[in-house]
PDB file of C-alpha atoms in Angstrom:
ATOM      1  CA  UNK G  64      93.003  34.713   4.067  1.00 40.00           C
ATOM      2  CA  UNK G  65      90.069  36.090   6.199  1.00 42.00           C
ATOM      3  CA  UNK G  66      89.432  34.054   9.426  1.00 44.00           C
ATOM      4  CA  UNK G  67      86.705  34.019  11.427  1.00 47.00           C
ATOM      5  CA  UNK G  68      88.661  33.299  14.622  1.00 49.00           C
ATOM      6  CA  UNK G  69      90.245  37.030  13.804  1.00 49.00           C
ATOM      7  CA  UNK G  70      87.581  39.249  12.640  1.00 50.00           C
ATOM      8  CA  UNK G  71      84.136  39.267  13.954  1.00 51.00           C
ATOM      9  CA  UNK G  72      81.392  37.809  11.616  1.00 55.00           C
ATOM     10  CA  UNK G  73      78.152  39.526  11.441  1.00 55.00           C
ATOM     11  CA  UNK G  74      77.024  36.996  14.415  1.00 54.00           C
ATOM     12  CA  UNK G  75      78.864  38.214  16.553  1.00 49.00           C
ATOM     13  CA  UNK G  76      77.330  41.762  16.689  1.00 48.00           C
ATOM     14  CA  UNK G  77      73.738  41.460  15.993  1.00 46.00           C
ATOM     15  CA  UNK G  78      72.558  40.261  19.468  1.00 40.00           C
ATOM     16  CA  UNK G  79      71.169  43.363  20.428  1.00 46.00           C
ATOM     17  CA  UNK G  80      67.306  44.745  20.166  1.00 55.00           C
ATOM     18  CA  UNK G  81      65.582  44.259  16.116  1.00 67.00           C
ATOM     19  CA  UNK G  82      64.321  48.129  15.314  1.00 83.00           C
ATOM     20  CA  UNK G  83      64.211  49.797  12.037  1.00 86.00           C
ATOM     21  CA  UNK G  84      67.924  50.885  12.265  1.00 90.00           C
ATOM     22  CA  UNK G  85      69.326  47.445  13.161  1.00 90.00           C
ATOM     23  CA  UNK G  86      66.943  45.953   9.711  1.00 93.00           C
ATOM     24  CA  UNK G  87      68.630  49.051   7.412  1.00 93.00           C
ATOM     25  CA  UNK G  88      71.672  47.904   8.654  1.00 92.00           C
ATOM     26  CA  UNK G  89      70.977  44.486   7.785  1.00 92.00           C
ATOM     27  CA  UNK G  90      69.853  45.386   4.354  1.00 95.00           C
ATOM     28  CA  UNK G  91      73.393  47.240   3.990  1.00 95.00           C
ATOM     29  CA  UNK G  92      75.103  44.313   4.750  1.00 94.00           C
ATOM     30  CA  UNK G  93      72.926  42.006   1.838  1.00 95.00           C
ATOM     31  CA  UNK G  94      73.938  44.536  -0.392  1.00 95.00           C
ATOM     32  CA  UNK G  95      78.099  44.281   0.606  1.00 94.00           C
ATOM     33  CA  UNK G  96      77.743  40.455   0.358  1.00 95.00           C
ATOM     34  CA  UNK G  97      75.727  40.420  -3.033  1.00 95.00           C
ATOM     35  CA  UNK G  98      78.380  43.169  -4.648  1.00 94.00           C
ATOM     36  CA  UNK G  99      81.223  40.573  -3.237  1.00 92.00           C
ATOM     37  CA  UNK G 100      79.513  37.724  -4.702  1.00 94.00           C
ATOM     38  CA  UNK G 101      79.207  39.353  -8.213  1.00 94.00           C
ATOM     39  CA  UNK G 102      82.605  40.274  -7.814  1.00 92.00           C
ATOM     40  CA  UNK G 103      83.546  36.025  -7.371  1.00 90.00           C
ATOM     41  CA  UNK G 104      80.931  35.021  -9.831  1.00 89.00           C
ATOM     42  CA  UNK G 105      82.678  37.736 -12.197  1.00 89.00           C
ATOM     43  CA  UNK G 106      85.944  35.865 -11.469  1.00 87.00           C
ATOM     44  CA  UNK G 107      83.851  32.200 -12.473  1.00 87.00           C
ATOM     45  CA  UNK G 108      83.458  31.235  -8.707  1.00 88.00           C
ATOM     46  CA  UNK G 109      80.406  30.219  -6.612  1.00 89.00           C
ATOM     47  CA  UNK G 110      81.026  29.869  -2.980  1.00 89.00           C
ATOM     48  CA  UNK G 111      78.618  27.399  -2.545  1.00 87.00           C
ATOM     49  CA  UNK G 112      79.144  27.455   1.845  1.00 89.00           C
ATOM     50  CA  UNK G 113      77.781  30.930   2.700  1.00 93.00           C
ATOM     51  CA  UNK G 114      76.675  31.386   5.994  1.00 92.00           C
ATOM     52  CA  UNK G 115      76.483  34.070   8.948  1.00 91.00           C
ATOM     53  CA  UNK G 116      80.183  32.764  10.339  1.00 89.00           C
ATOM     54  CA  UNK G 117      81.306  33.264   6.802  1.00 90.00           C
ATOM     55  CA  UNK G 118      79.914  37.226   7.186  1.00 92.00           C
ATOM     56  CA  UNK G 119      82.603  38.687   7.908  1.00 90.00           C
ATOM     57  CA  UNK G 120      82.698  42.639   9.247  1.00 88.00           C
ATOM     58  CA  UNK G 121      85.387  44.575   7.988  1.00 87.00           C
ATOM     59  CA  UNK G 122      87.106  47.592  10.303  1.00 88.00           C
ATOM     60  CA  UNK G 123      84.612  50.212   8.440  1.00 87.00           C
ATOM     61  CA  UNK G 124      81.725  47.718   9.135  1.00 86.00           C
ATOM     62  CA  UNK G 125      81.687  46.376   5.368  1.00 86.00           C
ATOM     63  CA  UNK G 126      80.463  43.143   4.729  1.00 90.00           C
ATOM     64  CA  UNK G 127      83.639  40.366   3.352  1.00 89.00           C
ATOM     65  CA  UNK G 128      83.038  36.889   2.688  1.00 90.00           C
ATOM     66  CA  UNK G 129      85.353  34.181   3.817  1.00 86.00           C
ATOM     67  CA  UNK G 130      85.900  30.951   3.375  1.00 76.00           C
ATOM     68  CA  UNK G 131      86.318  29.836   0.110  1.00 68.00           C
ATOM     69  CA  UNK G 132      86.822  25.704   0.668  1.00 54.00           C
ATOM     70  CA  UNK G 133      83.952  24.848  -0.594  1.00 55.00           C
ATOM     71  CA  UNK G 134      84.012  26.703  -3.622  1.00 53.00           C
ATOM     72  CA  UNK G 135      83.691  25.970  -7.509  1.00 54.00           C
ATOM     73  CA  UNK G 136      84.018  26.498 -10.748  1.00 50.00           C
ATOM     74  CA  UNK G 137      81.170  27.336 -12.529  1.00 48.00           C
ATOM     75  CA  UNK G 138      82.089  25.775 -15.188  1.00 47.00           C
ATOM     76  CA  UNK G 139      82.219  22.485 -13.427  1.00 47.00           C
ATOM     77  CA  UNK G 140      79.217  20.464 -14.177  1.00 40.00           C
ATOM     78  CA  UNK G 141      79.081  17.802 -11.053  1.00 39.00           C
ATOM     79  CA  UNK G 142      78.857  18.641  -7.245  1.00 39.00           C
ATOM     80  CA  UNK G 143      81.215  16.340  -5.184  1.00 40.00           C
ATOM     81  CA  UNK G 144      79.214  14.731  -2.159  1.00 40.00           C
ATOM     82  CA  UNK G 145      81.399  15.036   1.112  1.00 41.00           C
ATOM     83  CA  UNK G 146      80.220  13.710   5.047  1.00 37.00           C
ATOM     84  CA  UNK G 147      79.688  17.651   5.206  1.00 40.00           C
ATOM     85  CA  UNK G 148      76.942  17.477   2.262  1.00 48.00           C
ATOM     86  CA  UNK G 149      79.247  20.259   0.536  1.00 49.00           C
ATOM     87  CA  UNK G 150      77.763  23.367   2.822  1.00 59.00           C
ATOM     88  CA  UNK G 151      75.917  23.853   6.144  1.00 79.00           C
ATOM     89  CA  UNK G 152      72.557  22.466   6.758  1.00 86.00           C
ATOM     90  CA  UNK G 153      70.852  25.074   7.702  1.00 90.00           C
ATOM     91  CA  UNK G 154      71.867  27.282   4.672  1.00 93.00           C
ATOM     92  CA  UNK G 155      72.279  24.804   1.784  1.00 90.00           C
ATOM     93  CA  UNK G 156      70.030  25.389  -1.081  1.00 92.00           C
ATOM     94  CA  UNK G 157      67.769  22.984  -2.798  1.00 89.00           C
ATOM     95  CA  UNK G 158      69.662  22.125  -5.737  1.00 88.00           C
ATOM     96  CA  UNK G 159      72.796  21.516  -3.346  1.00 85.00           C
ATOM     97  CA  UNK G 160      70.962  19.174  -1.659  1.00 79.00           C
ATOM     98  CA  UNK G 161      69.906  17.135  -4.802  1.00 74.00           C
ATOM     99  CA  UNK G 162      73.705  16.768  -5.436  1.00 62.00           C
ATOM    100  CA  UNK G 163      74.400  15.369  -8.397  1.00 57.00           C
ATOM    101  CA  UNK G 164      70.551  15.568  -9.982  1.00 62.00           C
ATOM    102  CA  UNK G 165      70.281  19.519 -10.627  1.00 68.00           C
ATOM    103  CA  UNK G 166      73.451  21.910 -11.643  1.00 76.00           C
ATOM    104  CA  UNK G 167      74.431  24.453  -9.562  1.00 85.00           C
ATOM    105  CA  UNK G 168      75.308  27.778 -10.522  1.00 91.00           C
ATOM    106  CA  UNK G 169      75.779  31.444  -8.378  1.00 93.00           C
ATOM    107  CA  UNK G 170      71.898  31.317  -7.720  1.00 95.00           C
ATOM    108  CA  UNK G 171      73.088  28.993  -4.876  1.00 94.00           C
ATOM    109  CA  UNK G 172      74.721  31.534  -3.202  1.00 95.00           C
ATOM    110  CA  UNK G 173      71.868  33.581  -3.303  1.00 97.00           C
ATOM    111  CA  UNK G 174      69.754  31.547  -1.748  1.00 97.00           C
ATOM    112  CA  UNK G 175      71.957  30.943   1.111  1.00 96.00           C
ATOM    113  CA  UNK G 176      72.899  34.166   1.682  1.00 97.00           C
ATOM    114  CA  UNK G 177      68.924  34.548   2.234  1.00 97.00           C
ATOM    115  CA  UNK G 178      68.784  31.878   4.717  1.00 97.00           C
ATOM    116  CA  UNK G 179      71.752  33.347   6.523  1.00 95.00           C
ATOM    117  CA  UNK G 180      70.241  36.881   6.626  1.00 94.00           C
ATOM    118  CA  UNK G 181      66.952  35.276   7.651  1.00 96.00           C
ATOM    119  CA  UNK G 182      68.525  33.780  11.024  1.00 94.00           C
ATOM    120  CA  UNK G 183      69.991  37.324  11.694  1.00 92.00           C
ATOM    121  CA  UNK G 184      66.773  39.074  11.538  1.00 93.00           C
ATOM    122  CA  UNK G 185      64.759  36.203  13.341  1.00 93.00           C
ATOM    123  CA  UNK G 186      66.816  35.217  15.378  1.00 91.00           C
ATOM    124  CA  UNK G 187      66.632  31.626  14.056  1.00 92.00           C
ATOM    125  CA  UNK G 188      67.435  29.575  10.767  1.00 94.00           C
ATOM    126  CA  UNK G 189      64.597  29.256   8.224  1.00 95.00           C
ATOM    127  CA  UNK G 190      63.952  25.429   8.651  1.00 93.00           C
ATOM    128  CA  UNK G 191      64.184  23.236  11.935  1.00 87.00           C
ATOM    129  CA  UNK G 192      64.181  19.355  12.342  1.00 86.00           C
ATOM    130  CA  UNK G 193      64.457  16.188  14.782  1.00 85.00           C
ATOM    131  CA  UNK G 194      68.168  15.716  12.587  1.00 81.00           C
ATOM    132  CA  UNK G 195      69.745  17.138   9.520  1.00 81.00           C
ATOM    133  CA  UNK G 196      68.534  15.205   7.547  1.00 82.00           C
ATOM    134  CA  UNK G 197      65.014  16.156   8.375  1.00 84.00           C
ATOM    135  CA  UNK G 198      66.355  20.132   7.601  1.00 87.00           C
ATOM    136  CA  UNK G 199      67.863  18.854   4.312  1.00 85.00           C
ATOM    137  CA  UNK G 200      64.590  17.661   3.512  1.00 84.00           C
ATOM    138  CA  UNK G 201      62.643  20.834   4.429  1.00 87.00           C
ATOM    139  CA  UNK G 202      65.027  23.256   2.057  1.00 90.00           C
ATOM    140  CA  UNK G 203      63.747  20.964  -0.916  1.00 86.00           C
ATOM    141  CA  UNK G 204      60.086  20.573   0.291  1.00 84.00           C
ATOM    142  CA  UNK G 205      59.048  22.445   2.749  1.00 87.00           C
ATOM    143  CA  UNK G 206      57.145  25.932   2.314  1.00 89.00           C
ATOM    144  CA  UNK G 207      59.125  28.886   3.565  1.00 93.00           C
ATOM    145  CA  UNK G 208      57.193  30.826   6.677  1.00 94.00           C
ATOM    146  CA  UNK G 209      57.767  34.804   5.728  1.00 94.00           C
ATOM    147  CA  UNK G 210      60.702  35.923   8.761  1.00 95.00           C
ATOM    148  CA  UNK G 211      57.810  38.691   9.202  1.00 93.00           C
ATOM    149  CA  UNK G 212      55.363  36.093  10.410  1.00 93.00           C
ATOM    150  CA  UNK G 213      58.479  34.983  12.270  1.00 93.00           C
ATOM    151  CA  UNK G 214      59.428  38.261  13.394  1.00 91.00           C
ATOM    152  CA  UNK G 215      56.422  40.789  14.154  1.00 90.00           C
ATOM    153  CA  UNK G 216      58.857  44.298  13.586  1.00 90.00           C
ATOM    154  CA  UNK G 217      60.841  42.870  10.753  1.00 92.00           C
ATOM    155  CA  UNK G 218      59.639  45.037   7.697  1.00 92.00           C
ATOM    156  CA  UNK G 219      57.475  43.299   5.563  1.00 92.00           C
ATOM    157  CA  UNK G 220      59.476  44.384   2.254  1.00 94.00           C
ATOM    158  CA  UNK G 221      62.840  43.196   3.618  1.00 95.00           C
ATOM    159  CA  UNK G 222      60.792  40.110   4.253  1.00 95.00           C
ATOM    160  CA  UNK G 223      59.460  39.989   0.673  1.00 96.00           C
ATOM    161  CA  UNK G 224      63.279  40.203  -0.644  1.00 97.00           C
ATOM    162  CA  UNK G 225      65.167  37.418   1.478  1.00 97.00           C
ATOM    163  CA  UNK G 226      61.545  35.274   0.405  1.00 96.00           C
ATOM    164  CA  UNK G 227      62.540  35.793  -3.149  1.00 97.00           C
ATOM    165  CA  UNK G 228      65.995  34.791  -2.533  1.00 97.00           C
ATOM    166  CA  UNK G 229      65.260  31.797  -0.811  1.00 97.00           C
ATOM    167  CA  UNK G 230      62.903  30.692  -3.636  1.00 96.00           C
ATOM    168  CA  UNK G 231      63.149  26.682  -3.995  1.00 93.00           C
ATOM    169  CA  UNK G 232      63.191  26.936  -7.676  1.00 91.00           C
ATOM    170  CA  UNK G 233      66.788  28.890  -8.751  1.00 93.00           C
ATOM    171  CA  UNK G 234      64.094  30.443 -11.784  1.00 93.00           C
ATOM    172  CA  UNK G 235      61.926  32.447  -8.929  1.00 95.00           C
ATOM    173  CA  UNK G 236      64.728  33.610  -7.262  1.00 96.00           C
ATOM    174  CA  UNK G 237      66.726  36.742  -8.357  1.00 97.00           C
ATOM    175  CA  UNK G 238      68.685  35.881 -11.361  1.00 96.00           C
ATOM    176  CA  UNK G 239      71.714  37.891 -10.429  1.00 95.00           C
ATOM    177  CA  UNK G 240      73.180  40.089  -7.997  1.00 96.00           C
ATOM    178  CA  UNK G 241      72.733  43.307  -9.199  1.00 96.00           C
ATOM    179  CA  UNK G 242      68.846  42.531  -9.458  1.00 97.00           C
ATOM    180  CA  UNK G 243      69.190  42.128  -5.491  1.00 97.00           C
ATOM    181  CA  UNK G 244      70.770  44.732  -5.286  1.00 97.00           C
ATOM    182  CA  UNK G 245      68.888  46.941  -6.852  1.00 97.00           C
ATOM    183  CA  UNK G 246      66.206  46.054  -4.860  1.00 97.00           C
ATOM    184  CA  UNK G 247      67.810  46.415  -1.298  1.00 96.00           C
ATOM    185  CA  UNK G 248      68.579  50.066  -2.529  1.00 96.00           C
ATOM    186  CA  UNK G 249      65.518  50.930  -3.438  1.00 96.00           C
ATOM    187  CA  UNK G 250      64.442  49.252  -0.064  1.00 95.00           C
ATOM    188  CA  UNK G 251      66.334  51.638   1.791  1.00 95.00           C
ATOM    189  CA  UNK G 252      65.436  54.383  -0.865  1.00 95.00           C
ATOM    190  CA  UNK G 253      61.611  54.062   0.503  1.00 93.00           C
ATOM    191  CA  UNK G 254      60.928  52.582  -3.629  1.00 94.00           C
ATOM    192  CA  UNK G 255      59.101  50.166  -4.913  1.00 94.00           C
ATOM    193  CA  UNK G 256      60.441  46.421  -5.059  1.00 96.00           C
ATOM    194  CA  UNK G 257      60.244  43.699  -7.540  1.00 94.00           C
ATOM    195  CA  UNK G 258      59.905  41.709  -4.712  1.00 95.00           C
ATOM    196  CA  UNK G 259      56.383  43.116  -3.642  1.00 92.00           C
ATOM    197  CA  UNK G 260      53.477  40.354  -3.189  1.00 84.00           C
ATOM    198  CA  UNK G 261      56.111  37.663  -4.438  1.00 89.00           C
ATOM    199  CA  UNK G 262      54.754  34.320  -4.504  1.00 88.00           C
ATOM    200  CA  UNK G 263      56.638  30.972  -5.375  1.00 85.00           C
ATOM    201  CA  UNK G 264      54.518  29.010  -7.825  1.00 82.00           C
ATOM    202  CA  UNK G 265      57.362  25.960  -8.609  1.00 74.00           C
ATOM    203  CA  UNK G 266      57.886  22.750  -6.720  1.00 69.00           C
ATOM    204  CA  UNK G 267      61.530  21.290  -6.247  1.00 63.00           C
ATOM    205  CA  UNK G 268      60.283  18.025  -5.941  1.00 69.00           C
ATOM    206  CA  UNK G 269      56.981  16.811  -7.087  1.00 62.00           C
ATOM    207  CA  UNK G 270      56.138  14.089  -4.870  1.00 69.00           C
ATOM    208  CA  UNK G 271      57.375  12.620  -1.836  1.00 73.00           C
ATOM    209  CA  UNK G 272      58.554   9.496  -3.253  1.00 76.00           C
ATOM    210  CA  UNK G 273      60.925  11.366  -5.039  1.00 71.00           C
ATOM    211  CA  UNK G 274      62.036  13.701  -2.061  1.00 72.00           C
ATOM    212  CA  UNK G 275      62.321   9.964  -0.213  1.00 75.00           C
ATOM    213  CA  UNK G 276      64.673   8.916  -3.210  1.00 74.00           C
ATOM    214  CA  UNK G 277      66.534  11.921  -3.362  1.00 70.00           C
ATOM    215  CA  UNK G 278      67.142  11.658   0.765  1.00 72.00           C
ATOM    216  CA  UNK G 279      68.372   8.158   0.779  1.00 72.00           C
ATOM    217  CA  UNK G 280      70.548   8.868  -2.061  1.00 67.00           C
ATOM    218  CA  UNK G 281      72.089  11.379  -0.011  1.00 66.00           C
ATOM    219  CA  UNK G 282      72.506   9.633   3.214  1.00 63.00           C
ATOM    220  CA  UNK G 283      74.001   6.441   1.296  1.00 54.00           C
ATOM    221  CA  UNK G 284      76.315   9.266  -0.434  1.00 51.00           C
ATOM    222  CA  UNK G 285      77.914  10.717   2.349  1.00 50.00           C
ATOM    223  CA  UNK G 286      78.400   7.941   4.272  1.00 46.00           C
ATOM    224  CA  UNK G 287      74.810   6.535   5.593  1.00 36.00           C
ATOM    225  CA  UNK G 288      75.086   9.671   8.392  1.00 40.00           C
ATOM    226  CA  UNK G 289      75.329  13.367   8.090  1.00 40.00           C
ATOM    227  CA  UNK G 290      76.017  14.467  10.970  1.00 40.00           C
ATOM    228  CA  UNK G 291      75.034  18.661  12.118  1.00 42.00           C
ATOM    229  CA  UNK G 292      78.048  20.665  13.193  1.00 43.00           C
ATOM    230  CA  UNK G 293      75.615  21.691  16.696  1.00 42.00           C
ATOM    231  CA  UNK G 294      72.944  19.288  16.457  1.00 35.00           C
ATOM    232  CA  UNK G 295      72.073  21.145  20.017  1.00 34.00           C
ATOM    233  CA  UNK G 296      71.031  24.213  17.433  1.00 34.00           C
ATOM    234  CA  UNK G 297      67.856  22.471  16.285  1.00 31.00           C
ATOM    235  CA  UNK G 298      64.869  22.664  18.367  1.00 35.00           C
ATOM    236  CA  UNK G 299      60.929  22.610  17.490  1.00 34.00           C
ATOM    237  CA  UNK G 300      59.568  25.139  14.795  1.00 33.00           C
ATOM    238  CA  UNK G 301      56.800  27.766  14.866  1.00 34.00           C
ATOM    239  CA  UNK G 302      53.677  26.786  13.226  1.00 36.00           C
ATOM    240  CA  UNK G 303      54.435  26.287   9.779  1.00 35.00           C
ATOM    241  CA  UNK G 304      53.025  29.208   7.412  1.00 32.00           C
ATOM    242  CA  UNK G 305      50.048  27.838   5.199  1.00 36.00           C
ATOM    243  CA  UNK G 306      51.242  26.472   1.794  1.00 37.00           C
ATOM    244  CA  UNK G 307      49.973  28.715  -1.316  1.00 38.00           C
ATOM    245  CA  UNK G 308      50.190  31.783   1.080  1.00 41.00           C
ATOM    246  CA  UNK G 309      51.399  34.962   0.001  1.00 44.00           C
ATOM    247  CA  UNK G 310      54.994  35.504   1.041  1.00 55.00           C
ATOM    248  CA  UNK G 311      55.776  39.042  -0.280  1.00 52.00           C
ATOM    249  CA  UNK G 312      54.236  42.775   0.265  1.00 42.00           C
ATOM    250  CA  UNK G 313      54.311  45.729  -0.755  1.00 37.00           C
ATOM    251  CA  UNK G 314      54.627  47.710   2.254  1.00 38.00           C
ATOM    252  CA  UNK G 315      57.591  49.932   2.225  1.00 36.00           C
ATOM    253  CA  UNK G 316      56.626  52.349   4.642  1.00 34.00           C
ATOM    254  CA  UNK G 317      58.695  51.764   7.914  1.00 36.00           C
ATOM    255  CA  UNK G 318      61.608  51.234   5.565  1.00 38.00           C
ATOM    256  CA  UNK G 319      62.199  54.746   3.746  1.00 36.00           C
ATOM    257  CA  UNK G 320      65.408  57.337   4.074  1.00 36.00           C
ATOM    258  CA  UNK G 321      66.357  58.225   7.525  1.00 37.00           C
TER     259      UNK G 321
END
């Protein structure tokens, strides 16, 4: 199968400056990983680990996913905790992280293929914390700050669309790939977006009792620790964008045809 120790991951190549070509590129590359995770949900599958090392660049510079361990069924009903908490922090979805309280379906994918396009155009993963615990608990709870208040040239309407994708409710995110698709092409088309001005309007968790509940069911789980795979990766987050605040736009214009 496809190894990362063999074929460079997506990582590996997008170190250089962030300019308009470098974003279309980026949005290219959504669009290979969404049409190969159709393709796997298509086949019943949900990957349920994506992340940036699991991006892998083909010879033509195509997009291939690796790494199927983690994967499921999506017919299976249950989600089996492991010391590894069944992904990687910084790009597990909500309902991964409630375990065995929510289902999860391909819609997990999608949101962690959002977080793991959001650290390539900031430079950074979406959430930070003291521990991973601490970054478990911000993908349930914690508002998501726009990468273009993150990242000052990032277009705001590539923003808008990893925003939706990263959605804490599965219902506010896209509901299937070719919906995310769609919308990356007409991204680099210079058109419109359903993703324009989009605002999350559902909590995860309603309180933090239950977020506290949730957490120590977790740790107890898998093994009273998780343990981060480079705890050295965390370190102190920007100011944290105002709950409530818009995290979508419309504006298209520094992303039309070349």
């Amino acid at each position: 199968g496809l190894s990362a120790d063999d074929t460079p991951s997506v990582t590996s190549v997008s170190t250089g400056g962030r300019g308009r070509l470098y974003y279309r590129q980026v949005a290219r590359w959504m669009a290979d990983a969404a049409d190969a995770l159709h393709y796997a949900h298509g086949q019943g599958i949900v990957h349920r680990d994506i992340k940036p090392a699991n991006l892998l660049l083909s010879a033509d510079g195509r997009i291939m996913i690796a790494d199927f361990g983690l994967a499921k069924s999506r017919d299976e009903e249950t989600v089996t905790i492991t010391g590894s908490l069944l992904g990687t922090i910084r790009y597990l979805s909500p309902e991964q992280a409630m375990a065995r309280r929510v289902a999860v379906d391909h819609r997990t994918d999608i949101y962690s293929l959002g977080a793991s396009y959001y650290h390539m155009v900031c430079g950074s993963p979406p959430f930070f914390g003291e521990s991973a615990m601490e970054v478990v608990a911000m993908h349930v709870s914690n508002p998501l700050e726009p990468p273009f208040k993150r990242k000052g040239s990032l277009p705001p309407a590539l923003s808008s669309i990893i925003c939706k994708m990263m959605a804490k409710s599965p219902g506010e995110r896209y509901q299937d790939y070719s919906a995310l698709v769609a919308d990356l092409d007409n991204l680099l088309d210079g058109k419109e977006i359903s993703a324009a001005d989009f605002r999350e309007t559902q909590q995860f968790v309603q309180d933090k009792d239950e977020l506290q509940r949730i957490l120590s069911e977790l740790q107890f789980a898998a093994g009273l620790v998780i343990e981060d795979e480079d705890p050295s990766g965390f370190a102190e987050a920007d100011a944290a964008y105002p709950e409530g605040g818009r995290q979508g736009s419309t504006e298209i214009d520094l992303f039309g045809p070349e």
